[in-house]
PDB file of C-alpha atoms in Angstrom:
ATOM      1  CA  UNK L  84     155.911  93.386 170.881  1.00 69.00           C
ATOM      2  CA  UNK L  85     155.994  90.299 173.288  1.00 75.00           C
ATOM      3  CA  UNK L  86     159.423  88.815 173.884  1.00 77.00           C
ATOM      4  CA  UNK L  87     159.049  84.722 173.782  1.00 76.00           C
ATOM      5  CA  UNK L  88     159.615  83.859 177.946  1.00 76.00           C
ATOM      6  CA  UNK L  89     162.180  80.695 176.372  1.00 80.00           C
ATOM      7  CA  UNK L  90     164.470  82.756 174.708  1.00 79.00           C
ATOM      8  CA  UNK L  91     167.572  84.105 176.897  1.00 80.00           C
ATOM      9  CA  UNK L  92     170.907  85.200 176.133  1.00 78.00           C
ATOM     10  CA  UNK L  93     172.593  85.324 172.895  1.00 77.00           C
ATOM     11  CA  UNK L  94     169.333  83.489 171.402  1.00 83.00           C
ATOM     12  CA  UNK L  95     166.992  86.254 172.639  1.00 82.00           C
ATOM     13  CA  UNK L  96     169.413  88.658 171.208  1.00 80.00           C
ATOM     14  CA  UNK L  97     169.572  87.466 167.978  1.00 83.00           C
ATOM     15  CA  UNK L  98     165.660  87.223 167.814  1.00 84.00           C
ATOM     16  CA  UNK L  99     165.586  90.965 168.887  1.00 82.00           C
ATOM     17  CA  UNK L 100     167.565  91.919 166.689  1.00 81.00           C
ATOM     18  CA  UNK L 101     165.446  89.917 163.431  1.00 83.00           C
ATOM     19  CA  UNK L 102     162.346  91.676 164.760  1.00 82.00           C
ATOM     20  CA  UNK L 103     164.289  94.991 165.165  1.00 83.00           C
ATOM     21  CA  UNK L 104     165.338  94.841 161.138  1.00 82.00           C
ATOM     22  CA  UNK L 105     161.301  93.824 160.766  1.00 82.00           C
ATOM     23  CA  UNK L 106     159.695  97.112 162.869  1.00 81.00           C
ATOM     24  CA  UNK L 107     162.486  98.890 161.098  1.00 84.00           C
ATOM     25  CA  UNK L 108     161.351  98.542 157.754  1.00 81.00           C
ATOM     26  CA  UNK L 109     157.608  98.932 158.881  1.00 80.00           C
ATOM     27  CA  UNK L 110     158.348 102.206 160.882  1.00 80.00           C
ATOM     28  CA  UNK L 111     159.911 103.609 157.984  1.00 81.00           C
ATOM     29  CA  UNK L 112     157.176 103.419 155.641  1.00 76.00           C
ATOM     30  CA  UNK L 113     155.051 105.645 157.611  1.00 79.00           C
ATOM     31  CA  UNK L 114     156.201 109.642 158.148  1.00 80.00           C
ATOM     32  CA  UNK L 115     154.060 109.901 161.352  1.00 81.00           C
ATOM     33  CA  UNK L 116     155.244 107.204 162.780  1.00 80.00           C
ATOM     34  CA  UNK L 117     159.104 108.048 161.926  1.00 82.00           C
ATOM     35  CA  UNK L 118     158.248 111.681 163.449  1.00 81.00           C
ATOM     36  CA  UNK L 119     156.830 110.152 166.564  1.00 79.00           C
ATOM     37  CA  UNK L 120     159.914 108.361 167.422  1.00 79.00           C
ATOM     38  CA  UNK L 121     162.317 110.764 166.611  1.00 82.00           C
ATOM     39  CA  UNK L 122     160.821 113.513 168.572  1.00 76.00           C
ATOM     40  CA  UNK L 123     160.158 111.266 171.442  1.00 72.00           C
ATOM     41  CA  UNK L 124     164.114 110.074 171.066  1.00 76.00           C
ATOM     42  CA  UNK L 125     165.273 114.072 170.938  1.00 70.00           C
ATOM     43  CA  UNK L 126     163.049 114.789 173.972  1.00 64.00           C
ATOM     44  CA  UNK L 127     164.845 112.332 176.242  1.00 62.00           C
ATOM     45  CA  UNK L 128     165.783 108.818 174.858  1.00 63.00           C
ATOM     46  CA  UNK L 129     168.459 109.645 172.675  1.00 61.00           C
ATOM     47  CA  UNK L 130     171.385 108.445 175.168  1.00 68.00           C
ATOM     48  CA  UNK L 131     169.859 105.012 173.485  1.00 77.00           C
ATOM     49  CA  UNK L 132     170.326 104.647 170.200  1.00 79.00           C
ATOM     50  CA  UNK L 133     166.882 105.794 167.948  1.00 80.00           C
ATOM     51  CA  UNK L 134     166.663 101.335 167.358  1.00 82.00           C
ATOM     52  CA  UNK L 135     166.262 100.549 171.011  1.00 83.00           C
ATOM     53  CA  UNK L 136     164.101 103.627 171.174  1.00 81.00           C
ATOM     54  CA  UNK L 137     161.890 101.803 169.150  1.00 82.00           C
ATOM     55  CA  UNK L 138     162.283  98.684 171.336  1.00 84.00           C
ATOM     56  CA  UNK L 139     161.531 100.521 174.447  1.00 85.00           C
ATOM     57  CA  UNK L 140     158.392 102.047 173.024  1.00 80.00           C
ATOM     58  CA  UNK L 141     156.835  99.064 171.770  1.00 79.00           C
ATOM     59  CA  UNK L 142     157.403  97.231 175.039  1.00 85.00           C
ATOM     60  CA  UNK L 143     156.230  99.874 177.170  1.00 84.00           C
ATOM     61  CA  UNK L 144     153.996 102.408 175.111  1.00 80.00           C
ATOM     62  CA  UNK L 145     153.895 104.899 178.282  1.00 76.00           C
ATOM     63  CA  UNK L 146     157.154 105.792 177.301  1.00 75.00           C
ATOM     64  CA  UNK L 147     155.620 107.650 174.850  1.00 68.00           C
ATOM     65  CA  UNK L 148     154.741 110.544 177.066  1.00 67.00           C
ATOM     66  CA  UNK L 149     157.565 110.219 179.421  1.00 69.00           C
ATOM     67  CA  UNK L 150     160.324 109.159 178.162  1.00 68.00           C
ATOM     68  CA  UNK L 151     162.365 108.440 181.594  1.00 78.00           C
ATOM     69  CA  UNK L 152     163.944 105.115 181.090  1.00 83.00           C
ATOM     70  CA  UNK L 153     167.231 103.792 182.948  1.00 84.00           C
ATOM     71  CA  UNK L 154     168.833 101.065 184.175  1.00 87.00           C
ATOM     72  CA  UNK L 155     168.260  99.313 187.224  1.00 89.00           C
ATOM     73  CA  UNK L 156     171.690 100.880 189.014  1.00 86.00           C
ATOM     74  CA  UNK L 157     171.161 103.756 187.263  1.00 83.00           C
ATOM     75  CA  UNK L 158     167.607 104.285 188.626  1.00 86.00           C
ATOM     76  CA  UNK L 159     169.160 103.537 192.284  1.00 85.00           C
ATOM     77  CA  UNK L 160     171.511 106.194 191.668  1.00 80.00           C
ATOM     78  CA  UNK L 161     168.869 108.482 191.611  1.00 79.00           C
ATOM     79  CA  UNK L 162     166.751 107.823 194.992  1.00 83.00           C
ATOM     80  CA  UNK L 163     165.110 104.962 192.991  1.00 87.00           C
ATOM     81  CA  UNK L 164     164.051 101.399 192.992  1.00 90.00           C
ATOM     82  CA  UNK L 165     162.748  99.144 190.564  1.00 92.00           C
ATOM     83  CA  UNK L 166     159.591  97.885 191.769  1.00 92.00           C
ATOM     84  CA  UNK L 167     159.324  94.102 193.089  1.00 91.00           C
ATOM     85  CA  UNK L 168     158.328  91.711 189.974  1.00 90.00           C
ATOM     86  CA  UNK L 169     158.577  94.586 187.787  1.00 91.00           C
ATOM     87  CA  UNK L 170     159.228  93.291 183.621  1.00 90.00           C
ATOM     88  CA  UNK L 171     161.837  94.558 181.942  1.00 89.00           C
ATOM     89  CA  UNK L 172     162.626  96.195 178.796  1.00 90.00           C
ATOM     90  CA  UNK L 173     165.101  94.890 176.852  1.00 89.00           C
ATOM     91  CA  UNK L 174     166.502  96.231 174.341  1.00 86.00           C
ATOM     92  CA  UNK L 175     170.060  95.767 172.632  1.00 83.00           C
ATOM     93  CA  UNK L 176     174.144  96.404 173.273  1.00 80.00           C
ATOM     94  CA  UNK L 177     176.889  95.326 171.156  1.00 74.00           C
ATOM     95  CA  UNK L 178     179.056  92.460 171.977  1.00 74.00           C
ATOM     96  CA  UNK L 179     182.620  93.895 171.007  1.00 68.00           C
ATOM     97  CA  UNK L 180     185.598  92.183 170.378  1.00 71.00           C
ATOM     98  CA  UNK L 181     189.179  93.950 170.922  1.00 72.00           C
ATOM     99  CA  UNK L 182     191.728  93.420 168.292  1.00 74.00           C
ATOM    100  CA  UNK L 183     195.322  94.371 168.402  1.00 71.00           C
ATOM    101  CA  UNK L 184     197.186  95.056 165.837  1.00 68.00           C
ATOM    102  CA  UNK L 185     201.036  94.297 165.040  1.00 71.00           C
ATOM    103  CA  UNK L 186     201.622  97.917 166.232  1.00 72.00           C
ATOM    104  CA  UNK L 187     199.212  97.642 169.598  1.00 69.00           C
ATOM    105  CA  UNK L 188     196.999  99.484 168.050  1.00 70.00           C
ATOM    106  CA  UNK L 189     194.003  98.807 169.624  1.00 68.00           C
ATOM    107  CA  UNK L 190     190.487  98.692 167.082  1.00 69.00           C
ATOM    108  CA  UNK L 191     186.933  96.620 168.414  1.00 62.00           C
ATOM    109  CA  UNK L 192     184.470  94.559 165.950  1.00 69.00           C
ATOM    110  CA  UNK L 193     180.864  94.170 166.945  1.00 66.00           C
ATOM    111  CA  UNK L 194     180.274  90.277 166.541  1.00 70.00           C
ATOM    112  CA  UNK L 195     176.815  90.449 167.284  1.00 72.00           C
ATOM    113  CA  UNK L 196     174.433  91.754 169.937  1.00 75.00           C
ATOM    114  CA  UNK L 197     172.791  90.713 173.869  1.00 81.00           C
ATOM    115  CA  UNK L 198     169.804  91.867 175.522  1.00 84.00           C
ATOM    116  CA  UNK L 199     170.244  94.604 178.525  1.00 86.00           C
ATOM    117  CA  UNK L 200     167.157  95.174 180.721  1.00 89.00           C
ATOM    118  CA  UNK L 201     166.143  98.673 181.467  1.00 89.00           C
ATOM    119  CA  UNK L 202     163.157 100.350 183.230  1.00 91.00           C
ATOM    120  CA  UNK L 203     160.345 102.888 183.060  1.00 88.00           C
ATOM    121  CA  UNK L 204     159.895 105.101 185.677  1.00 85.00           C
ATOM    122  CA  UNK L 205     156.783 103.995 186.056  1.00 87.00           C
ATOM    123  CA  UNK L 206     158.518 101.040 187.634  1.00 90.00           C
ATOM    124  CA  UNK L 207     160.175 102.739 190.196  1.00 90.00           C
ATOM    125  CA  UNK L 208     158.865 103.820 193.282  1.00 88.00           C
ATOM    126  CA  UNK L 209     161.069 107.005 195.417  1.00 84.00           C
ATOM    127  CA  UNK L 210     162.893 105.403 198.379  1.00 78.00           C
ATOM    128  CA  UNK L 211     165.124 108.239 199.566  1.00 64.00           C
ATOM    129  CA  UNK L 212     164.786 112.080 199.666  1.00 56.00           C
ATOM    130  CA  UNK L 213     166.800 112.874 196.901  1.00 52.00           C
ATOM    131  CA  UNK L 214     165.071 115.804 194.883  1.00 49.00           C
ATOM    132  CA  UNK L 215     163.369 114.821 191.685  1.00 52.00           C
ATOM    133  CA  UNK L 216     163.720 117.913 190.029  1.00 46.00           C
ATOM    134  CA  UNK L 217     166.148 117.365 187.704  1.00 51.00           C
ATOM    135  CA  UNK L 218     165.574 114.210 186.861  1.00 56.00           C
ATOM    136  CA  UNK L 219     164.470 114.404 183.445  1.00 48.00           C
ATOM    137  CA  UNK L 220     168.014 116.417 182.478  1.00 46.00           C
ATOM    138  CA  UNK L 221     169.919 113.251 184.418  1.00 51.00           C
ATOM    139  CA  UNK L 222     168.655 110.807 182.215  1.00 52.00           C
ATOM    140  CA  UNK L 223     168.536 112.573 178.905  1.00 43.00           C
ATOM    141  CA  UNK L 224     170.029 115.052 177.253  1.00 38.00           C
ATOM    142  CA  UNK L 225     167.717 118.175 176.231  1.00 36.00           C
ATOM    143  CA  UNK L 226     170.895 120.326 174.363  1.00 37.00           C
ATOM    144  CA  UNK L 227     171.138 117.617 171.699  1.00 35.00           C
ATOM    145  CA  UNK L 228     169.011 119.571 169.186  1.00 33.00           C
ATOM    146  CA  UNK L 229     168.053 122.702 169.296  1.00 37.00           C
ATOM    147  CA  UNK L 230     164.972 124.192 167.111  1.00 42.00           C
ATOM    148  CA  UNK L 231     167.727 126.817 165.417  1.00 54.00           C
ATOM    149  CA  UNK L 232     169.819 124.221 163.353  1.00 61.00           C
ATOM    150  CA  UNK L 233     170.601 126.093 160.093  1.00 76.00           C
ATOM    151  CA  UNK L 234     171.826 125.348 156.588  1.00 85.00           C
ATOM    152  CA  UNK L 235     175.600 126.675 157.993  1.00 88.00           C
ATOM    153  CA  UNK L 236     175.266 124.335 160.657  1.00 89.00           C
ATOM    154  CA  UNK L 237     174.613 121.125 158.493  1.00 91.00           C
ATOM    155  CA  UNK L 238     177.351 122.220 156.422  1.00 92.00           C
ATOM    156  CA  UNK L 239     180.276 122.762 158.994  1.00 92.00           C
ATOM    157  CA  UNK L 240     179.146 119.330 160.159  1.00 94.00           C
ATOM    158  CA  UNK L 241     179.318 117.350 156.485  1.00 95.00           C
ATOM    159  CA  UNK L 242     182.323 115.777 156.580  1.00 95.00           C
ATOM    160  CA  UNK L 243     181.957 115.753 152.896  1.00 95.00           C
ATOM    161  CA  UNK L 244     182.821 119.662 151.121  1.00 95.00           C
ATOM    162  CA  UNK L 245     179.143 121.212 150.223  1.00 93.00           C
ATOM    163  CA  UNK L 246     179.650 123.316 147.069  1.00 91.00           C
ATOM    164  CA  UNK L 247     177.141 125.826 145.929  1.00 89.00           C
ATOM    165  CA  UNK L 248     176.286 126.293 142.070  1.00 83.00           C
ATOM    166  CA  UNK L 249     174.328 128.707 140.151  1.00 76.00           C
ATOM    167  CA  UNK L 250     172.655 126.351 138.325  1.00 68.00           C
ATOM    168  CA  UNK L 251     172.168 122.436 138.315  1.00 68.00           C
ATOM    169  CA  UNK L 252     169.647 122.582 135.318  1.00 60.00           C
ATOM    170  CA  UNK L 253     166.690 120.560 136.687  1.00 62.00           C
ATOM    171  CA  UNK L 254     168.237 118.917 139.768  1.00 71.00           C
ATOM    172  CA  UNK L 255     168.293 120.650 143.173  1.00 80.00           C
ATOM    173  CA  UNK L 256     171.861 118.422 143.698  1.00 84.00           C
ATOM    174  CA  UNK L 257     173.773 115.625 143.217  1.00 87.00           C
ATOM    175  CA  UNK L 258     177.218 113.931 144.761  1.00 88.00           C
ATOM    176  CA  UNK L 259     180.022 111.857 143.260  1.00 86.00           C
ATOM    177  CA  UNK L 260     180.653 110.775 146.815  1.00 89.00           C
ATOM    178  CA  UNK L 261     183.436 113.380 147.671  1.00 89.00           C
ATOM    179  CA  UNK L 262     181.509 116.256 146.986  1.00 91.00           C
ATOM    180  CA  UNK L 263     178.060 117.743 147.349  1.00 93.00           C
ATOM    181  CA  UNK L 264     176.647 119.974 145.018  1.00 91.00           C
ATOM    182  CA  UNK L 265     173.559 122.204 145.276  1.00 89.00           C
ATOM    183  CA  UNK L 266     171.887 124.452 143.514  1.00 84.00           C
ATOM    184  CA  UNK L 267     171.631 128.113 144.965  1.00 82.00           C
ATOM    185  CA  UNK L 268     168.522 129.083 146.986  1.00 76.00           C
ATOM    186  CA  UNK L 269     167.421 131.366 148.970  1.00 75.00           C
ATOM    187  CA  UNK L 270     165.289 129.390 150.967  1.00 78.00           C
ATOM    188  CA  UNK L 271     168.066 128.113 153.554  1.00 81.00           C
ATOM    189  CA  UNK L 272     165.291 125.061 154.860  1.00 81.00           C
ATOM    190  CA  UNK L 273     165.292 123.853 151.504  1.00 82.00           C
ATOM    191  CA  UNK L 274     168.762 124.379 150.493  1.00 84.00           C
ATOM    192  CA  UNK L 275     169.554 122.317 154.049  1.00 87.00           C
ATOM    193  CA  UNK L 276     167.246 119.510 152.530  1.00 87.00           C
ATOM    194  CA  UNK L 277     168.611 118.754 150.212  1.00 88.00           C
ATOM    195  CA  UNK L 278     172.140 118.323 151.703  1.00 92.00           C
ATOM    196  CA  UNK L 279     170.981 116.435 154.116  1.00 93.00           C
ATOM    197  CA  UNK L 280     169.806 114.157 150.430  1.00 91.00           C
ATOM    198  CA  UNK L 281     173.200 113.788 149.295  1.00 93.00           C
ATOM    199  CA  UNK L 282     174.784 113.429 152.435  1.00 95.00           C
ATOM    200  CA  UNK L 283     172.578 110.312 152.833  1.00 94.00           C
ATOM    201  CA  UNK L 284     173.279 108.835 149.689  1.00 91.00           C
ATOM    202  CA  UNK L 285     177.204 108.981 150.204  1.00 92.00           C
ATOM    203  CA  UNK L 286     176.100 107.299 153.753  1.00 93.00           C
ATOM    204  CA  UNK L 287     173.856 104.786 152.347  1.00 90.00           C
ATOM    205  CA  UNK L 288     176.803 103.479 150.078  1.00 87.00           C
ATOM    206  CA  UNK L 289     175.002 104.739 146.889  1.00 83.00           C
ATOM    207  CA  UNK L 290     178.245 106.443 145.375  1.00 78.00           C
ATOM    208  CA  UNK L 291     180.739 103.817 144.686  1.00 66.00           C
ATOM    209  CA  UNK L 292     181.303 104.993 140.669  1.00 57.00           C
ATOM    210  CA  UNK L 293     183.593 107.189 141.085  1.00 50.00           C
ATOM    211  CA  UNK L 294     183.894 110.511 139.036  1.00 47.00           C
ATOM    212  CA  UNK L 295     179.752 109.899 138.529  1.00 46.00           C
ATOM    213  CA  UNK L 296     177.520 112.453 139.733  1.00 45.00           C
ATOM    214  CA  UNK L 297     174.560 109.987 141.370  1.00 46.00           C
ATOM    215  CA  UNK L 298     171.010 110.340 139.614  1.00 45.00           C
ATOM    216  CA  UNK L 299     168.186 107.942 139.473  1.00 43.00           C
ATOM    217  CA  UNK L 300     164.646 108.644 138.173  1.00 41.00           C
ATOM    218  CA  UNK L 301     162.472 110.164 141.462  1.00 39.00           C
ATOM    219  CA  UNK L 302     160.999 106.839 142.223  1.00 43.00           C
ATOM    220  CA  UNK L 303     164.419 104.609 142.612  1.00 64.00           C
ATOM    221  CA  UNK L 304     165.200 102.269 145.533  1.00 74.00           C
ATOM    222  CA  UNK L 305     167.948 104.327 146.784  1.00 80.00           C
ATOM    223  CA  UNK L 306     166.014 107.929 146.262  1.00 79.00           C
ATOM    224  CA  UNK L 307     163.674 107.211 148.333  1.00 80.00           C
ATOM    225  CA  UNK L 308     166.246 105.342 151.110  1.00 84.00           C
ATOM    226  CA  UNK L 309     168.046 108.733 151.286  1.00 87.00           C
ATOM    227  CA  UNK L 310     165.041 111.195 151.095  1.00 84.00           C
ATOM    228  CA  UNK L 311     163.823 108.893 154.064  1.00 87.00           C
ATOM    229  CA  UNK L 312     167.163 109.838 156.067  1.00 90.00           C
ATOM    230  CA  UNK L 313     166.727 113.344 154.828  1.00 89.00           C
ATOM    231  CA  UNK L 314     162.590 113.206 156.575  1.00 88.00           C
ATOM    232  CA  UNK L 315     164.192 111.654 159.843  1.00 90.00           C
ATOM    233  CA  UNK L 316     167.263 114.081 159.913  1.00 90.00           C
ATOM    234  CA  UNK L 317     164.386 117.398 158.831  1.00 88.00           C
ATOM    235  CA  UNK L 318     162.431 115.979 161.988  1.00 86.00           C
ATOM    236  CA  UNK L 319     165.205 115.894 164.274  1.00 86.00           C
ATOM    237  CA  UNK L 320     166.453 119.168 163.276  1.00 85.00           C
ATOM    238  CA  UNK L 321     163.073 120.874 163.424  1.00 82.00           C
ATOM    239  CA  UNK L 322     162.520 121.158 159.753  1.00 80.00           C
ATOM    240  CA  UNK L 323     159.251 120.849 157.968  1.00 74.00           C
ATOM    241  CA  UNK L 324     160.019 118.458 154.915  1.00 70.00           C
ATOM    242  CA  UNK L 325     156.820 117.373 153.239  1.00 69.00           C
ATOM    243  CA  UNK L 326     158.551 116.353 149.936  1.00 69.00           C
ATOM    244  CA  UNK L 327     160.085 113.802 151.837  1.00 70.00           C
ATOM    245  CA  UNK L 328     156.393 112.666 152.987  1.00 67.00           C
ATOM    246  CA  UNK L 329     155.647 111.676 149.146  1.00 60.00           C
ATOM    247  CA  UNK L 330     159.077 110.101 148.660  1.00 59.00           C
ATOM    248  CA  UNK L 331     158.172 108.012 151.808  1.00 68.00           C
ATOM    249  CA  UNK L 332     154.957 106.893 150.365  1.00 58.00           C
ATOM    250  CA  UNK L 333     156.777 104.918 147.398  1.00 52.00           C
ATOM    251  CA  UNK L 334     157.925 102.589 149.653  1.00 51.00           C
ATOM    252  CA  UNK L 335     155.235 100.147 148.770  1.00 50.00           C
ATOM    253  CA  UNK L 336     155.953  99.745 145.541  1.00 48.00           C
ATOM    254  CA  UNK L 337     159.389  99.314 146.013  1.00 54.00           C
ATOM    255  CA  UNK L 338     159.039  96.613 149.064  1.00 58.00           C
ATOM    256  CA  UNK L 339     160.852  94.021 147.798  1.00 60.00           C
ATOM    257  CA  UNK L 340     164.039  95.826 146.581  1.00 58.00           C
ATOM    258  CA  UNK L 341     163.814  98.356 150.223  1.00 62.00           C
ATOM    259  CA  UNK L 342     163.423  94.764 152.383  1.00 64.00           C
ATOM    260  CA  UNK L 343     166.201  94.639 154.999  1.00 69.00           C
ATOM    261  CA  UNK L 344     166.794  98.635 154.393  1.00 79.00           C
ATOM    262  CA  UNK L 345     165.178 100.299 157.304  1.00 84.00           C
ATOM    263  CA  UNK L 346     167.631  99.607 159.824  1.00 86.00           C
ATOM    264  CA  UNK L 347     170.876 101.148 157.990  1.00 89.00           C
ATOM    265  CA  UNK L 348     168.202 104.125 157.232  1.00 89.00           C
ATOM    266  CA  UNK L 349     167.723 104.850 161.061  1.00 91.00           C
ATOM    267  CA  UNK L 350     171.314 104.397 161.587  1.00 91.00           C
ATOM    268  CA  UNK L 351     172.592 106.529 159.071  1.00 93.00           C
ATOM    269  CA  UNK L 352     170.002 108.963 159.877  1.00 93.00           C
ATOM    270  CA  UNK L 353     171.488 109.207 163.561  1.00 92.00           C
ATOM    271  CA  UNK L 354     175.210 109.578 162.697  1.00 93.00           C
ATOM    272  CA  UNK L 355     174.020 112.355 161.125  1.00 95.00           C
ATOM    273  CA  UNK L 356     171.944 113.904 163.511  1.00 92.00           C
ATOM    274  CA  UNK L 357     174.478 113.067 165.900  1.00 90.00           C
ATOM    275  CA  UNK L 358     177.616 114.601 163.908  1.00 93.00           C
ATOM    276  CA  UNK L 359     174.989 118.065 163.756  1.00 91.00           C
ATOM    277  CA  UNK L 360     174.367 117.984 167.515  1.00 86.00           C
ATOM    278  CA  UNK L 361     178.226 117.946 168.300  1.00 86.00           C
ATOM    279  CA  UNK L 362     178.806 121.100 166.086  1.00 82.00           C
TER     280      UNK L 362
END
């Protein structure tokens, strides 16, 4: 991706953040590409958000392999400098707005996003004798997920109560948006699956009747928006999903009603990731 040399500030921003919802939808139309990035963001770049991760990679494609990306003080804290005439990556921050209440309660609105400028540590060049060793756990953070992330895991974490029933008939679960309900397995991967399903759709906004138990027919706009969170979340977690390959595939027939979706996928997708990882 090259970034237009005019554009600066709030107008190079606001371009950024039009391609972003752009590569977005593209990336999730394609399971290896969504598996690249996510394993490259759980290896090291997931103290940025998995949307600049995408940034960062398509500006600087070595980050691929090494994922060691900081900011310019950041990489001087560590016995590093940012090479003379070096470009930058940018990717995006917030711009937040504090709000105080009647009560001084305190609350902050994003009203839109800037550009920040990191680096690659290709870069950088060493200028002091501070060890190097450890330089990979300073910048990232290797604990997030761990390979072992079971079906009790993903459930403690659900903010929503998982229930599990004997039988569902033909459906593996469903949600009215308060509760989840699955049908019993013994195969804990898939049983985890399909949580991670329903906990998208309540995510994704897809449960607003309430007192319905959400179903669509397998091919629906919003089935395959949530079985796309559930491939992302499987991926981070360290779960083989390749139902959620095929679901991923109907994108393109569904382009027009999915336009403008990828973006809320990948950021649903993290919360959740992100609310496992803290369990």
């Amino acid at each position: 991706m090259e970034i237009p040399k005019e554009l600066k500030g709030k107008a190079l921003g606001d371009w950024m953040y039009e391609q972003l919802n752009i590569l977005c939808d593209s990336i999730c139309q394609d399971p290896k590409e969504l598996e690249t990035f996510v394993n490259r963001w759980k290896l090291g770049f997931h103290n940025y958000s998995l949307k600049n991760t995408i940034l960062i990679i398509l500006q600087k494609p070595e980050a691929l392999e090494n994922p060691l990306i900081a900011g310019y003080k950041h990489w001087n804290s560590l016995g590093r400098q940012v090479k003379k005439g070096a470009l930058s990556i940018k990717i995006l921050a917030p711009a937040k707005k504090r709000i105080e209440d009647e009560n001084g309660d305190e609350t902050f609105i994003i009203k839109g996003f800037f550009p920040v400028s990191v680096f690659h540590i290709s870069q950088t060049s060493k200028i002091d004798s501070k060890s190097e060793e450890n330089l990979l756990d300073s910048i990232g953070c290797p604990d997030l997920i761990s390979g072992d992330v079971d079906f009790e895991t993903i459930a403690k974490a659900c903010p929503y109560p998982i229930k599990i029933q004997d039988s569902l008939g033909f459906s593996n679960g469903n949600t009215d948006g308060k509760t989840i309900n699955l049908a019993n397995k013994s195969n804990k991967a898939s049983l985890a699956s399909t949580a991670l399903h329903e906990w998208a759709h309540i995510e994704l906004g897809h449960c607003q009747d309430k007192g319905i138990l959400f179903e669509t027919e397998e091919r629906s706009a919003k089935e395959i928006s949530a079985e796309t969170v559930n491939f992302i979340c499987c991926s981070a977690l360290g779960i083989t999903n390749q139902k959620s390959r095929l679901y991923i595939g109907n994108w393109g027939g569904n382009r027009e009603e999915l336009k403008s979706q990828g973006t809320k996928i990948i950021s649903v997708s993290e919360s959740i990731i992100r609310a496992i990882s803290s369990v």
